[in-house]
Amino acid sequence: MDSPITPFDLTRMFVGDQPPLFFLEIVVRTVLIYGYTFLLVRWVGGRSIAQLSVVEFILVIALGSAVGDPFFYPDVPILHALTAITVVVLINKGLDFLILRSSSVQRKIDGVPILVVKDGRLLDHNARDRGIGEAEIYEQLRMSGISDLGQISEAYLETSGNLSVFKADIPMATRAIVPPPETGTQA
């Protein structure tokens, strides 16, 4: 049986029983988990995280985890959590710095908008590359007040998952996107 915890044991609270080299392991673990999470979130796509950028989203998750553990687990020393929090923030600041300095890094990290409608024609292959279906595009177009693809000059799927719609100067009837009568609406 483990020995009972001594309340307010400052050594246990801040440093713990691990060797000093364990702090380097915390740094390595944090970098690996952050990188893995970044790749997974980029793979899932921007539409799952709404208004946050990918970097901000991962920052929120990583900080939440690092901050939460020492609150509840007496065997997680505060200094370990502070190390993880510091590494996460430093990674975030480093990515911000790289994004500001390099447009290619910015495109890789933040992504780029993709054209999904051009001159009244749905470019569904572009949407599929982002993992978004035709029905989802139509829904967002309807929410923008569009009832026919012919009303659109161009529409871009933004990295946030939202659509930016540019209306055609001269609309033409091409393909209605209003829901069919069987959607459950009753007069």
Short mmCIF file of C-alpha atoms in Angstrom, two decimals:
data_model
loop_
_atom_site.label_atom_id
_atom_site.label_comp_id
_atom_site.label_asym_id
_atom_site.label_seq_id
_atom_site.Cartn_x
_atom_site.Cartn_y
_atom_site.Cartn_z
CA MET A 1 0.00 0.00 0.00
CA ASP A 2 1.27 3.48 -0.84
CA SER A 3 2.22 5.73 2.01
CA PRO A 4 -0.40 8.35 2.86
CA ILE A 5 -0.05 11.76 1.29
CA THR A 6 1.26 14.49 3.53
CA PRO A 7 -0.81 17.63 2.89
CA PHE A 8 1.14 20.71 1.81
CA ASP A 9 4.37 18.77 1.28
CA LEU A 10 6.01 21.46 -0.89
CA THR A 11 8.60 19.10 -2.37
CA ARG A 12 5.89 16.66 -3.51
CA MET A 13 3.67 19.53 -4.73
CA PHE A 14 6.27 21.28 -6.87
CA VAL A 15 8.96 18.77 -7.78
CA GLY A 16 7.71 15.26 -7.04
CA ASP A 17 9.90 12.19 -6.66
CA GLN A 18 11.14 11.95 -10.25
CA PRO A 19 14.76 12.52 -11.24
CA PRO A 20 15.63 15.93 -12.76
CA LEU A 21 16.00 14.41 -16.23
CA PHE A 22 12.26 13.68 -16.13
CA PHE A 23 11.67 17.35 -17.00
CA LEU A 24 13.33 16.72 -20.36
CA GLU A 25 10.98 13.77 -20.85
CA ILE A 26 8.04 16.11 -20.16
CA VAL A 27 9.31 18.43 -22.90
CA VAL A 28 9.68 15.52 -25.36
CA ARG A 29 6.25 14.09 -24.47
CA THR A 30 4.62 17.51 -24.89
CA VAL A 31 6.25 18.12 -28.29
CA LEU A 32 5.25 14.64 -29.52
CA ILE A 33 1.66 14.91 -28.31
CA TYR A 34 1.29 18.45 -29.66
CA GLY A 35 2.63 17.41 -33.07
CA TYR A 36 0.43 14.33 -33.22
CA THR A 37 -2.65 16.31 -32.18
CA PHE A 38 -1.84 18.98 -34.77
CA LEU A 39 -1.68 16.38 -37.56
CA LEU A 40 -4.93 14.77 -36.44
CA VAL A 41 -6.80 18.07 -36.26
CA ARG A 42 -5.50 19.10 -39.71
CA TRP A 43 -6.65 15.72 -41.04
CA VAL A 44 -10.13 16.10 -39.49
CA GLY A 45 -10.42 19.56 -40.98
CA GLY A 46 -11.28 23.10 -40.01
CA ARG A 47 -15.04 22.69 -40.04
CA SER A 48 -14.84 20.76 -36.78
CA ILE A 49 -13.28 23.62 -34.85
CA ALA A 50 -15.45 26.51 -36.05
CA GLN A 51 -13.90 29.89 -35.30
CA LEU A 52 -10.58 28.78 -33.77
CA SER A 53 -7.50 28.25 -35.89
CA VAL A 54 -5.93 24.80 -35.66
CA VAL A 55 -3.08 26.15 -33.54
CA GLU A 56 -5.48 27.91 -31.15
CA PHE A 57 -7.64 24.79 -30.87
CA ILE A 58 -4.68 22.59 -29.95
CA LEU A 59 -3.46 25.24 -27.52
CA VAL A 60 -6.82 25.14 -25.70
CA ILE A 61 -6.80 21.33 -25.51
CA ALA A 62 -3.17 21.07 -24.42
CA LEU A 63 -3.45 23.78 -21.81
CA GLY A 64 -6.68 22.31 -20.48
CA SER A 65 -5.05 18.95 -19.99
CA ALA A 66 -1.82 20.30 -18.52
CA VAL A 67 -3.63 22.62 -16.16
CA GLY A 68 -6.24 20.08 -15.07
CA ASP A 69 -4.09 17.15 -13.99
CA PRO A 70 -2.27 18.75 -11.05
CA PHE A 71 -5.62 19.98 -9.71
CA PHE A 72 -6.87 16.45 -9.09
CA TYR A 73 -3.90 14.11 -8.94
CA PRO A 74 -1.60 14.56 -5.97
CA ASP A 75 1.08 12.49 -7.71
CA VAL A 76 1.33 15.09 -10.52
CA PRO A 77 3.71 17.77 -9.27
CA ILE A 78 2.92 21.39 -10.11
CA LEU A 79 6.38 21.96 -11.59
CA HIS A 80 5.73 19.18 -14.12
CA ALA A 81 2.47 20.81 -15.18
CA LEU A 82 4.15 24.22 -15.37
CA THR A 83 6.85 22.69 -17.58
CA ALA A 84 4.25 21.20 -19.93
CA ILE A 85 2.26 24.45 -20.02
CA THR A 86 5.41 26.44 -20.76
CA VAL A 87 6.43 24.07 -23.57
CA VAL A 88 2.93 24.24 -25.12
CA VAL A 89 2.94 28.04 -25.02
CA LEU A 90 6.49 28.17 -26.45
CA ILE A 91 5.48 25.85 -29.29
CA ASN A 92 2.45 28.04 -29.95
CA LYS A 93 4.55 31.21 -29.94
CA GLY A 94 7.12 29.54 -32.21
CA LEU A 95 4.38 28.58 -34.68
CA ASP A 96 2.98 32.13 -34.54
CA PHE A 97 6.46 33.48 -35.30
CA LEU A 98 6.91 31.07 -38.24
CA ILE A 99 3.44 31.92 -39.59
CA LEU A 100 4.26 35.63 -39.54
CA ARG A 101 7.62 35.11 -41.24
CA SER A 102 6.73 32.60 -43.95
CA SER A 103 3.69 32.42 -46.19
CA SER A 104 4.45 28.78 -47.06
CA VAL A 105 4.48 27.85 -43.36
CA GLN A 106 1.26 29.81 -42.91
CA ARG A 107 -0.41 27.87 -45.74
CA LYS A 108 0.76 24.54 -44.30
CA ILE A 109 -0.38 25.31 -40.77
CA ASP A 110 -3.52 27.39 -41.35
CA GLY A 111 -4.53 25.85 -44.67
CA VAL A 112 -5.96 27.77 -47.62
CA PRO A 113 -9.49 28.40 -48.84
CA ILE A 114 -10.57 26.14 -51.69
CA LEU A 115 -12.90 26.94 -54.55
CA VAL A 116 -16.05 24.80 -54.35
CA VAL A 117 -18.40 26.64 -56.73
CA LYS A 118 -17.36 28.39 -59.96
CA ASP A 119 -19.82 30.09 -62.32
CA GLY A 120 -22.81 28.17 -60.99
CA ARG A 121 -21.04 24.79 -61.09
CA LEU A 122 -20.28 22.74 -57.98
CA LEU A 123 -16.65 21.59 -57.89
CA ASP A 124 -17.43 18.63 -55.66
CA HIS A 125 -13.96 17.07 -56.08
CA ASN A 126 -12.47 20.08 -54.26
CA ALA A 127 -15.01 19.73 -51.46
CA ARG A 128 -14.38 15.99 -51.14
CA ASP A 129 -10.66 16.70 -50.73
CA ARG A 130 -11.59 18.58 -47.54
CA GLY A 131 -14.00 15.89 -46.39
CA ILE A 132 -17.15 17.93 -46.91
CA GLY A 133 -20.13 16.64 -48.84
CA GLU A 134 -22.44 18.24 -51.36
CA ALA A 135 -25.29 18.40 -48.82
CA GLU A 136 -23.14 20.37 -46.37
CA ILE A 137 -22.17 22.87 -49.07
CA TYR A 138 -25.80 23.29 -50.11
CA GLU A 139 -26.80 23.85 -46.49
CA GLN A 140 -24.25 26.63 -46.08
CA LEU A 141 -25.27 28.18 -49.38
CA ARG A 142 -28.93 28.19 -48.32
CA MET A 143 -27.89 29.82 -45.04
CA SER A 144 -26.29 32.54 -47.19
CA GLY A 145 -29.59 33.11 -48.99
CA ILE A 146 -28.69 31.17 -52.13
CA SER A 147 -31.44 29.05 -53.73
CA ASP A 148 -29.77 28.19 -57.06
CA LEU A 149 -26.13 27.55 -57.95
CA GLY A 150 -26.58 29.96 -60.87
CA GLN A 151 -26.63 32.83 -58.38
CA ILE A 152 -22.97 32.20 -57.55
CA SER A 153 -19.91 33.50 -59.31
CA GLU A 154 -17.53 31.82 -56.83
CA ALA A 155 -17.78 30.18 -53.41
CA TYR A 156 -14.79 29.26 -51.26
CA LEU A 157 -14.62 26.80 -48.40
CA GLU A 158 -12.61 28.69 -45.81
CA THR A 159 -10.17 27.05 -43.41
CA SER A 160 -12.72 27.66 -40.64
CA GLY A 161 -15.23 25.47 -42.48
CA ASN A 162 -17.46 28.40 -43.47
CA LEU A 163 -18.29 29.37 -47.04
CA SER A 164 -17.49 32.72 -48.60
CA VAL A 165 -19.98 33.32 -51.39
CA PHE A 166 -19.62 35.81 -54.24
CA LYS A 167 -22.83 36.29 -56.16
CA ALA A 168 -22.95 36.41 -59.94
CA ASP A 169 -23.66 39.78 -61.58
CA ILE A 170 -26.26 38.13 -63.78
CA PRO A 171 -27.80 35.07 -62.11
CA MET A 172 -28.87 32.16 -64.27
CA ALA A 173 -31.02 29.16 -63.45
CA THR A 174 -28.79 26.11 -63.25
CA ARG A 175 -29.45 23.88 -60.26
CA ALA A 176 -31.90 24.60 -57.47
CA ILE A 177 -30.55 23.76 -54.04
CA VAL A 178 -33.68 24.36 -52.00
CA PRO A 179 -34.70 21.29 -50.02
CA PRO A 180 -37.21 18.96 -51.66
CA PRO A 181 -40.85 18.94 -50.44
CA GLU A 182 -40.28 15.80 -48.34
CA THR A 183 -38.08 17.72 -45.84
CA GLY A 184 -40.94 17.81 -43.38
CA THR A 185 -42.17 21.35 -43.86
CA GLN A 186 -45.91 21.70 -43.69
CA ALA A 187 -48.04 24.55 -44.96
#
